[in-house]
Amino acid sequence: MSNAAEVGVDDYSKTKVPQDKTVHGIHIASIIVGIGVTLPTFFLGAEVAQSIGLSNAFWVFLGVNIVLSVLCGITAIIGNRTRLSTYMLLHFSFGKKGTLLINFLIGITLLGWYAVTVEIFGEALTDAFKHLLDIDVPLYVSIISGSILMTLTSIYGFTVVERFSAIAVPLMIVFLVYVLYVCTNENSIGSLLAIEGNGNMTIIQAISAIVGMTILTPVLMPDFTRFARTDKDSLISVLALAFGFPLILLAGAIPSLATGEIDIMKIMIGLSLTVPAFVILIFSTWTTNTSNLYSTQLTLSTVFKKQKYAVLGLIGSCVATLVAVIGIATHFISLLNVLSILIPPISAIFIADFFFIRNQDYDLKDFNKLPAFGIPAIISWLVACVVAFLGSYNHITLTAISFFDSFLVAFILYLILKKTWK
């Protein structure tokens, strides 16, 4: 699941959040749920269910999100106890310049999410115009138009959309529950469970894809929970991932099996829900992708410090839109599998550093003493990525799941190197 801009927009991105600026965990949870209600999530839920069947898909959705929720709970507490953004936290393990490398990777990842989302958004828009108005709108026109709206919103009107998104979240949840009700009312759960997968992906590949969808969340969780009042509030915010994300995936999976379609608007057309789906899903995806671009601007601004946010947003939008027109969504699952290799070591390293190396003491007074490059962290990250990549092709067998491989290798190797590095 891609992540949105930090709570409180760009407040305190390089300093600690004051106690009087903190909020209740439910407020943070609502933002995280809102981020998850987006077209790529429904698309992935549908793709996985069509590939491995609903029964297997349900356990994959649940199992992956339990594991990632535990991981998010840990990084959420780090954010709450330090009151620092992920960008600042990474300096303590990766070093001042090493952090720029990781931030660049995160920025490119967010830009990839923007491209995938705007392409699926364009497909939904084209389908909706055809069904509602009998107008054939070329896909590239829908993609470019959607991207222009998202870009302008990100640069000039993000705050207004963010507030509206917070109000719209309950409506989105009600709509998802209603969609599930309609599907299970017209099709018994037994009949849906009896539908066999088409075998387009294995269970291991499905796990990697779900991990890839959500793996940025543990890394960026401190951006949200640094605004949480207490540890309890930070853990409450994690409930959005634990319960909300499986529900969203099922809201893509079950209707897909019921209609035989993967395209979300075709699914809603088949369920006679075109108009409400158009209003709710299109707008929720618009707001989420606006947040993706906004986060991309913030992240890349730490690397390209002389460029203005608006310029970075425009350049990023142009590049991502071109990639979307070319057809990045075709490689969506492959992108998620790559992310499940590259991203987990990042959270593993700063978890190990915070709890076992620095004993939960991240003092900004020591910031100027940090090295340019945290060599143990960089080595651990690179080795973990290589091991997980080789494991995905069965050259090295650890856990058979690239997420676990990259996380465990990075965590253990970092601790060893930090204890022995001179």
Tab-separated table of C-alpha atoms in Angstrom:
chain	number	residue	atom	x	y	z
A	1	MET	CA	0.000	0.000	0.000
A	2	SER	CA	1.474	3.288	-0.975
A	3	ASN	CA	1.783	5.972	1.683
A	4	ALA	CA	0.510	9.515	1.772
A	5	ALA	CA	2.025	12.686	3.016
A	6	GLU	CA	2.871	12.938	6.634
A	7	VAL	CA	0.218	13.777	9.206
A	8	GLY	CA	0.265	17.512	9.644
A	9	VAL	CA	1.660	17.909	6.102
A	10	ASP	CA	5.355	18.916	6.321
A	11	ASP	CA	5.324	19.891	10.014
A	12	TYR	CA	8.456	19.023	11.993
A	13	SER	CA	10.008	16.911	9.213
A	14	LYS	CA	13.485	17.543	10.670
A	15	THR	CA	12.644	18.184	14.323
A	16	LYS	CA	10.734	16.406	17.059
A	17	VAL	CA	6.958	16.801	17.141
A	18	PRO	CA	5.884	18.741	20.264
A	19	GLN	CA	3.489	16.998	22.637
A	20	ASP	CA	0.802	19.650	22.100
A	21	LYS	CA	0.702	18.808	18.374
A	22	THR	CA	-0.093	15.120	18.898
A	23	VAL	CA	-3.439	13.495	18.039
A	24	HIS	CA	-5.479	10.424	18.954
A	25	GLY	CA	-4.623	7.133	17.279
A	26	ILE	CA	-8.060	6.868	15.648
A	27	HIS	CA	-7.331	10.038	13.654
A	28	ILE	CA	-4.113	8.499	12.317
A	29	ALA	CA	-5.860	5.176	11.629
A	30	SER	CA	-8.530	6.917	9.524
A	31	ILE	CA	-5.835	8.483	7.343
A	32	ILE	CA	-4.115	5.124	6.827
A	33	VAL	CA	-7.412	3.439	5.876
A	34	GLY	CA	-8.128	6.255	3.441
A	35	ILE	CA	-4.759	5.662	1.787
A	36	GLY	CA	-5.581	1.974	1.297
A	37	VAL	CA	-8.926	2.548	-0.434
A	38	THR	CA	-7.495	2.918	-3.908
A	39	LEU	CA	-7.869	1.171	-7.256
A	40	PRO	CA	-4.537	-0.744	-7.263
A	41	THR	CA	-5.526	-2.395	-3.971
A	42	PHE	CA	-8.798	-3.641	-5.450
A	43	PHE	CA	-6.942	-4.724	-8.566
A	44	LEU	CA	-4.445	-6.749	-6.517
A	45	GLY	CA	-7.200	-8.366	-4.425
A	46	ALA	CA	-8.964	-9.391	-7.626
A	47	GLU	CA	-5.769	-10.652	-9.287
A	48	VAL	CA	-4.742	-12.775	-6.292
A	49	ALA	CA	-8.224	-14.284	-5.831
A	50	GLN	CA	-8.496	-15.096	-9.528
A	51	SER	CA	-5.065	-16.740	-9.414
A	52	ILE	CA	-5.165	-18.842	-6.227
A	53	GLY	CA	-8.865	-18.975	-5.313
A	54	LEU	CA	-10.753	-17.194	-2.535
A	55	SER	CA	-9.902	-19.603	0.278
A	56	ASN	CA	-6.151	-19.366	-0.269
A	57	ALA	CA	-6.426	-15.631	-0.940
A	58	PHE	CA	-8.219	-15.033	2.369
A	59	TRP	CA	-5.455	-16.730	4.378
A	60	VAL	CA	-2.755	-14.901	2.389
A	61	PHE	CA	-4.479	-11.546	3.025
A	62	LEU	CA	-4.878	-12.299	6.718
A	63	GLY	CA	-1.470	-13.869	7.329
A	64	VAL	CA	0.566	-11.227	5.542
A	65	ASN	CA	-1.269	-8.414	7.280
A	66	ILE	CA	-0.822	-9.960	10.719
A	67	VAL	CA	2.935	-10.147	10.163
A	68	LEU	CA	3.133	-6.655	8.697
A	69	SER	CA	0.922	-5.287	11.473
A	70	VAL	CA	3.387	-6.593	14.050
A	71	LEU	CA	6.202	-4.959	12.120
A	72	CYS	CA	4.211	-1.737	11.803
A	73	GLY	CA	3.496	-1.849	15.529
A	74	ILE	CA	7.223	-1.880	16.235
A	75	THR	CA	8.062	0.972	13.868
A	76	ALA	CA	4.980	2.871	15.087
A	77	ILE	CA	6.350	2.792	18.622
A	78	ILE	CA	9.727	3.998	17.346
A	79	GLY	CA	8.000	6.956	15.723
A	80	ASN	CA	6.038	7.721	18.878
A	81	ARG	CA	9.005	7.476	21.246
A	82	THR	CA	11.392	9.492	19.088
A	83	ARG	CA	8.827	11.937	17.628
A	84	LEU	CA	11.025	11.920	14.499
A	85	SER	CA	10.176	11.365	10.840
A	86	THR	CA	11.464	8.321	8.977
A	87	TYR	CA	13.858	10.592	7.100
A	88	MET	CA	15.508	11.657	10.364
A	89	LEU	CA	15.467	8.154	11.866
A	90	LEU	CA	17.371	6.706	8.922
A	91	HIS	CA	20.295	9.073	9.536
A	92	PHE	CA	21.227	7.228	12.734
A	93	SER	CA	21.817	3.937	10.886
A	94	PHE	CA	22.509	4.871	7.243
A	95	GLY	CA	24.404	8.126	7.860
A	96	LYS	CA	23.791	11.614	6.481
A	97	LYS	CA	24.552	10.835	2.837
A	98	GLY	CA	23.580	7.183	3.008
A	99	THR	CA	20.066	8.280	3.956
A	100	LEU	CA	19.833	10.200	0.682
A	101	LEU	CA	20.306	6.905	-1.206
A	102	ILE	CA	17.450	5.293	0.711
A	103	ASN	CA	15.261	8.376	0.320
A	104	PHE	CA	15.883	8.343	-3.419
A	105	LEU	CA	14.766	4.696	-3.524
A	106	ILE	CA	11.630	5.543	-1.536
A	107	GLY	CA	10.945	8.516	-3.822
A	108	ILE	CA	11.238	6.378	-6.955
A	109	THR	CA	8.981	3.772	-5.357
A	110	LEU	CA	6.329	6.401	-4.601
A	111	LEU	CA	6.614	7.679	-8.165
A	112	GLY	CA	6.104	4.125	-9.438
A	113	TRP	CA	2.973	3.904	-7.300
A	114	TYR	CA	1.768	7.169	-8.786
A	115	ALA	CA	2.239	5.807	-12.309
A	116	VAL	CA	0.448	2.510	-11.596
A	117	THR	CA	-2.428	4.270	-9.846
A	118	VAL	CA	-2.942	6.911	-12.526
A	119	GLU	CA	-3.006	4.207	-15.221
A	120	ILE	CA	-5.635	2.138	-13.395
A	121	PHE	CA	-7.484	5.393	-12.650
A	122	GLY	CA	-7.485	6.162	-16.392
A	123	GLU	CA	-8.847	2.706	-17.225
A	124	ALA	CA	-11.674	3.139	-14.694
A	125	LEU	CA	-12.450	6.607	-16.045
A	126	THR	CA	-12.629	5.337	-19.630
A	127	ASP	CA	-14.903	2.442	-18.609
A	128	ALA	CA	-17.178	4.762	-16.633
A	129	PHE	CA	-17.584	7.255	-19.508
A	130	LYS	CA	-18.378	4.409	-21.905
A	131	HIS	CA	-21.023	2.876	-19.636
A	132	LEU	CA	-22.611	6.067	-18.279
A	133	LEU	CA	-22.462	8.381	-21.305
A	134	ASP	CA	-21.637	6.002	-24.179
A	135	ILE	CA	-18.574	8.124	-24.922
A	136	ASP	CA	-15.339	6.466	-26.087
A	137	VAL	CA	-12.533	8.293	-24.320
A	138	PRO	CA	-9.036	7.088	-25.339
A	139	LEU	CA	-7.133	5.582	-22.428
A	140	TYR	CA	-4.189	7.955	-22.812
A	141	VAL	CA	-6.561	10.948	-22.594
A	142	SER	CA	-8.021	9.625	-19.325
A	143	ILE	CA	-4.552	8.973	-17.922
A	144	ILE	CA	-3.181	12.397	-18.844
A	145	SER	CA	-6.336	14.215	-17.676
A	146	GLY	CA	-6.320	12.374	-14.365
A	147	SER	CA	-2.635	13.058	-13.864
A	148	ILE	CA	-3.087	16.789	-14.545
A	149	LEU	CA	-5.856	16.998	-11.931
A	150	MET	CA	-3.789	15.069	-9.391
A	151	THR	CA	-0.700	17.175	-10.041
A	152	LEU	CA	-2.541	20.486	-9.697
A	153	THR	CA	-4.201	19.236	-6.509
A	154	SER	CA	-0.880	18.118	-5.075
A	155	ILE	CA	0.802	21.445	-5.784
A	156	TYR	CA	-1.995	23.898	-5.047
A	157	GLY	CA	-4.858	22.269	-3.175
A	158	PHE	CA	-3.627	19.297	-1.165
A	159	THR	CA	-4.820	20.518	2.223
A	160	VAL	CA	-8.437	20.819	1.098
A	161	VAL	CA	-8.445	17.353	-0.468
A	162	GLU	CA	-6.782	15.848	2.617
A	163	ARG	CA	-9.566	17.223	4.817
A	164	PHE	CA	-12.256	15.957	2.459
A	165	SER	CA	-10.565	12.559	2.351
A	166	ALA	CA	-10.768	12.301	6.136
A	167	ILE	CA	-14.524	12.900	5.933
A	168	ALA	CA	-14.951	10.467	3.050
A	169	VAL	CA	-13.267	7.499	4.768
A	170	PRO	CA	-16.407	6.359	6.671
A	171	LEU	CA	-18.387	6.583	3.405
A	172	MET	CA	-15.777	4.446	1.663
A	173	ILE	CA	-15.937	1.768	4.377
A	174	VAL	CA	-19.750	1.692	4.248
A	175	PHE	CA	-19.575	1.329	0.463
A	176	LEU	CA	-17.083	-1.563	0.698
A	177	VAL	CA	-19.241	-3.383	3.230
A	178	TYR	CA	-22.272	-2.867	0.977
A	179	VAL	CA	-20.397	-4.255	-2.047
A	180	LEU	CA	-19.479	-7.363	-0.060
A	181	TYR	CA	-23.102	-7.683	1.091
A	182	VAL	CA	-24.418	-7.495	-2.481
A	183	CYS	CA	-21.949	-10.121	-3.689
A	184	THR	CA	-22.509	-12.588	-0.851
A	185	ASN	CA	-26.282	-12.067	-1.071
A	186	GLU	CA	-26.333	-13.012	-4.745
A	187	ASN	CA	-23.614	-15.691	-4.483
A	188	SER	CA	-23.168	-18.031	-1.554
A	189	ILE	CA	-19.794	-18.046	0.165
A	190	GLY	CA	-19.606	-21.753	-0.611
A	191	SER	CA	-19.954	-21.181	-4.347
A	192	LEU	CA	-17.319	-18.445	-4.275
A	193	LEU	CA	-14.933	-20.649	-2.304
A	194	ALA	CA	-15.478	-23.439	-4.845
A	195	ILE	CA	-14.076	-21.304	-7.670
A	196	GLU	CA	-10.577	-22.564	-8.400
A	197	GLY	CA	-7.724	-20.221	-9.202
A	198	ASN	CA	-6.370	-19.955	-12.726
A	199	GLY	CA	-2.795	-20.528	-11.541
A	200	ASN	CA	-1.407	-17.257	-12.915
A	201	MET	CA	0.589	-16.930	-9.701
A	202	THR	CA	1.615	-19.301	-6.923
A	203	ILE	CA	0.793	-18.760	-3.259
A	204	ILE	CA	4.397	-17.668	-2.646
A	205	GLN	CA	4.123	-15.134	-5.469
A	206	ALA	CA	0.799	-13.936	-4.050
A	207	ILE	CA	2.409	-13.432	-0.639
A	208	SER	CA	5.250	-11.459	-2.205
A	209	ALA	CA	2.773	-9.306	-4.135
A	210	ILE	CA	0.722	-8.471	-1.006
A	211	VAL	CA	3.933	-7.718	0.886
A	212	GLY	CA	5.096	-5.472	-1.949
A	213	MET	CA	1.798	-3.593	-1.809
A	214	THR	CA	2.142	-2.731	1.886
A	215	ILE	CA	5.859	-2.898	2.600
A	216	LEU	CA	6.444	0.854	2.524
A	217	THR	CA	3.995	1.220	5.416
A	218	PRO	CA	6.319	-0.143	8.142
A	219	VAL	CA	9.166	2.018	6.816
A	220	LEU	CA	7.080	5.204	6.766
A	221	MET	CA	4.941	4.436	9.833
A	222	PRO	CA	6.985	6.818	12.047
A	223	ASP	CA	5.914	9.672	9.756
A	224	PHE	CA	2.400	9.077	11.055
A	225	THR	CA	2.916	7.932	14.627
A	226	ARG	CA	5.341	10.690	15.601
A	227	PHE	CA	2.087	12.617	15.919
A	228	ALA	CA	0.516	9.979	18.219
A	229	ARG	CA	-0.011	10.969	21.853
A	230	THR	CA	1.110	7.686	23.423
A	231	ASP	CA	2.382	4.224	22.535
A	232	LYS	CA	-1.224	3.050	22.829
A	233	ASP	CA	-2.342	5.616	20.251
A	234	SER	CA	0.426	4.557	17.889
A	235	LEU	CA	-0.729	0.926	18.162
A	236	ILE	CA	-4.363	1.936	17.617
A	237	SER	CA	-3.293	3.459	14.320
A	238	VAL	CA	-1.874	0.078	13.257
A	239	LEU	CA	-5.366	-1.443	13.515
A	240	ALA	CA	-6.145	0.327	10.239
A	241	LEU	CA	-3.685	-2.000	8.508
A	242	ALA	CA	-4.572	-5.115	10.503
A	243	PHE	CA	-8.321	-4.934	9.833
A	244	GLY	CA	-8.818	-2.361	7.095
A	245	PHE	CA	-6.440	-3.639	4.439
A	246	PRO	CA	-7.708	-7.281	4.362
A	247	LEU	CA	-11.251	-5.881	4.058
A	248	ILE	CA	-10.226	-3.723	1.089
A	249	LEU	CA	-8.488	-6.671	-0.584
A	250	LEU	CA	-11.578	-8.854	-0.059
A	251	ALA	CA	-13.720	-6.057	-1.503
A	252	GLY	CA	-11.662	-6.506	-4.664
A	253	ALA	CA	-11.458	-10.301	-4.514
A	254	ILE	CA	-15.061	-11.352	-3.869
A	255	PRO	CA	-16.748	-9.109	-6.489
A	256	SER	CA	-14.105	-10.173	-9.003
A	257	LEU	CA	-14.945	-13.834	-8.512
A	258	ALA	CA	-18.667	-13.061	-8.556
A	259	THR	CA	-18.477	-11.240	-11.895
A	260	GLY	CA	-15.468	-12.911	-13.504
A	261	GLU	CA	-13.846	-9.510	-14.052
A	262	ILE	CA	-10.630	-7.968	-12.704
A	263	ASP	CA	-11.121	-4.378	-13.909
A	264	ILE	CA	-12.794	-2.584	-10.975
A	265	MET	CA	-15.259	-0.492	-13.013
A	266	LYS	CA	-16.329	-3.514	-15.065
A	267	ILE	CA	-16.917	-5.286	-11.751
A	268	MET	CA	-19.066	-2.433	-10.453
A	269	ILE	CA	-20.941	-2.237	-13.761
A	270	GLY	CA	-21.700	-5.952	-13.416
A	271	LEU	CA	-23.056	-5.298	-9.904
A	272	SER	CA	-25.105	-2.282	-11.098
A	273	LEU	CA	-23.066	0.011	-8.841
A	274	THR	CA	-21.476	2.166	-11.533
A	275	VAL	CA	-22.484	5.602	-10.250
A	276	PRO	CA	-21.587	5.196	-6.544
A	277	ALA	CA	-18.393	3.357	-7.522
A	278	PHE	CA	-17.467	6.160	-9.901
A	279	VAL	CA	-17.992	8.821	-7.234
A	280	ILE	CA	-16.379	7.050	-4.272
A	281	LEU	CA	-13.612	4.955	-5.820
A	282	ILE	CA	-12.522	7.516	-8.383
A	283	PHE	CA	-12.327	10.296	-5.812
A	284	SER	CA	-10.595	8.123	-3.201
A	285	THR	CA	-7.987	7.123	-5.778
A	286	TRP	CA	-7.575	10.761	-6.809
A	287	THR	CA	-6.904	11.834	-3.231
A	288	THR	CA	-4.578	8.912	-2.515
A	289	ASN	CA	-2.535	9.489	-5.658
A	290	THR	CA	-2.390	13.199	-4.913
A	291	SER	CA	-0.840	12.156	-1.613
A	292	ASN	CA	1.584	9.839	-3.416
A	293	LEU	CA	2.839	12.706	-5.549
A	294	TYR	CA	3.008	15.034	-2.557
A	295	SER	CA	5.057	12.472	-0.615
A	296	THR	CA	7.291	12.052	-3.663
A	297	GLN	CA	7.930	15.808	-3.658
A	298	LEU	CA	8.819	15.782	0.039
A	299	THR	CA	11.041	12.723	-0.252
A	300	LEU	CA	12.954	13.813	-3.354
A	301	SER	CA	13.371	17.323	-1.941
A	302	THR	CA	15.734	15.813	0.651
A	303	VAL	CA	17.900	14.549	-2.236
A	304	PHE	CA	17.554	17.474	-4.668
A	305	LYS	CA	17.676	20.233	-2.078
A	306	LYS	CA	17.971	23.148	-4.513
A	307	GLN	CA	14.782	22.294	-6.400
A	308	LYS	CA	11.404	23.654	-5.341
A	309	TYR	CA	8.634	21.232	-4.327
A	310	ALA	CA	6.447	22.333	-7.264
A	311	VAL	CA	9.228	21.715	-9.812
A	312	LEU	CA	9.921	18.241	-8.417
A	313	GLY	CA	6.196	17.517	-8.513
A	314	LEU	CA	5.861	18.590	-12.138
A	315	ILE	CA	8.927	16.630	-13.277
A	316	GLY	CA	7.877	13.558	-11.328
A	317	SER	CA	4.326	13.757	-12.659
A	318	CYS	CA	5.492	14.046	-16.267
A	319	VAL	CA	7.813	11.046	-15.951
A	320	ALA	CA	5.205	8.911	-14.142
A	321	THR	CA	2.454	9.868	-16.607
A	322	LEU	CA	4.629	8.853	-19.553
A	323	VAL	CA	5.339	5.509	-17.857
A	324	ALA	CA	1.595	5.073	-17.198
A	325	VAL	CA	0.714	5.764	-20.858
A	326	ILE	CA	3.285	3.162	-21.910
A	327	GLY	CA	1.562	0.640	-19.616
A	328	ILE	CA	3.306	0.043	-16.298
A	329	ALA	CA	0.229	-1.656	-14.804
A	330	THR	CA	0.983	-4.654	-17.016
A	331	HIS	CA	4.037	-5.211	-14.827
A	332	PHE	CA	2.244	-4.374	-11.544
A	333	ILE	CA	2.802	-7.758	-9.890
A	334	SER	CA	6.467	-7.795	-10.930
A	335	LEU	CA	6.910	-4.327	-9.425
A	336	LEU	CA	5.415	-5.518	-6.140
A	337	ASN	CA	7.730	-8.545	-6.070
A	338	VAL	CA	10.755	-6.257	-6.540
A	339	LEU	CA	9.587	-4.006	-3.703
A	340	SER	CA	9.209	-7.036	-1.418
A	341	ILE	CA	12.966	-7.534	-1.851
A	342	LEU	CA	14.294	-3.961	-1.699
A	343	ILE	CA	12.216	-2.359	1.063
A	344	PRO	CA	12.066	-4.807	4.045
A	345	PRO	CA	15.788	-4.475	4.931
A	346	ILE	CA	15.305	-0.747	5.552
A	347	SER	CA	12.834	-1.248	8.394
A	348	ALA	CA	14.841	-4.216	9.707
A	349	ILE	CA	17.939	-2.048	10.021
A	350	PHE	CA	16.414	0.904	11.828
A	351	ILE	CA	14.493	-1.439	14.168
A	352	ALA	CA	17.746	-3.213	15.050
A	353	ASP	CA	19.558	0.087	15.458
A	354	PHE	CA	16.923	1.717	17.672
A	355	PHE	CA	16.275	-1.155	20.071
A	356	PHE	CA	19.568	-3.072	20.149
A	357	ILE	CA	22.346	-0.651	19.192
A	358	ARG	CA	21.270	2.724	20.592
A	359	ASN	CA	18.932	1.424	23.299
A	360	GLN	CA	16.055	3.672	22.197
A	361	ASP	CA	18.156	6.819	22.539
A	362	TYR	CA	17.985	8.994	19.417
A	363	ASP	CA	19.211	12.386	20.566
A	364	LEU	CA	19.334	15.144	17.948
A	365	LYS	CA	22.241	16.662	19.877
A	366	ASP	CA	24.355	13.828	18.450
A	367	PHE	CA	23.156	14.449	14.892
A	368	ASN	CA	26.239	16.356	13.729
A	369	LYS	CA	28.455	13.506	14.942
A	370	LEU	CA	26.823	10.975	12.623
A	371	PRO	CA	29.002	9.653	9.753
A	372	ALA	CA	28.328	10.479	6.114
A	373	PHE	CA	27.700	6.802	5.358
A	374	GLY	CA	26.563	4.122	7.775
A	375	ILE	CA	28.676	1.370	6.182
A	376	PRO	CA	27.220	-1.512	8.281
A	377	ALA	CA	23.701	-0.466	7.305
A	378	ILE	CA	24.498	-0.113	3.607
A	379	ILE	CA	26.327	-3.462	3.490
A	380	SER	CA	23.496	-5.178	5.355
A	381	TRP	CA	20.900	-3.720	3.014
A	382	LEU	CA	22.799	-4.734	-0.135
A	383	VAL	CA	23.532	-8.279	1.083
A	384	ALA	CA	19.914	-8.762	2.199
A	385	CYS	CA	18.638	-7.648	-1.216
A	386	VAL	CA	20.992	-10.013	-3.037
A	387	VAL	CA	20.032	-12.962	-0.808
A	388	ALA	CA	16.320	-12.293	-1.266
A	389	PHE	CA	16.735	-11.877	-5.031
A	390	LEU	CA	18.607	-15.181	-5.344
A	391	GLY	CA	16.008	-16.789	-3.089
A	392	SER	CA	13.204	-15.675	-5.403
A	393	TYR	CA	14.857	-17.783	-8.115
A	394	ASN	CA	15.459	-20.705	-5.703
A	395	HIS	CA	19.243	-20.312	-5.791
A	396	ILE	CA	19.315	-19.779	-2.014
A	397	THR	CA	16.584	-21.194	0.203
A	398	LEU	CA	16.001	-19.590	3.585
A	399	THR	CA	12.273	-19.144	4.170
A	400	ALA	CA	11.101	-19.317	0.507
A	401	ILE	CA	9.522	-15.876	0.989
A	402	SER	CA	11.662	-12.942	-0.150
A	403	PHE	CA	10.226	-10.579	2.463
A	404	PHE	CA	11.335	-12.766	5.368
A	405	ASP	CA	14.683	-13.483	3.749
A	406	SER	CA	15.609	-9.839	3.208
A	407	PHE	CA	14.318	-8.748	6.614
A	408	LEU	CA	16.082	-11.469	8.623
A	409	VAL	CA	19.396	-11.194	6.779
A	410	ALA	CA	19.485	-7.399	7.168
A	411	PHE	CA	18.502	-7.519	10.842
A	412	ILE	CA	21.055	-10.155	11.865
A	413	LEU	CA	23.903	-8.939	9.665
A	414	TYR	CA	23.482	-5.343	10.832
A	415	LEU	CA	23.733	-6.352	14.490
A	416	ILE	CA	26.833	-8.431	13.777
A	417	LEU	CA	28.538	-5.667	11.787
A	418	LYS	CA	27.743	-2.979	14.357
A	419	LYS	CA	29.228	-5.118	17.116
A	420	THR	CA	32.387	-5.914	15.147
A	421	TRP	CA	32.864	-2.869	12.853
A	422	LYS	CA	35.875	-0.692	13.693
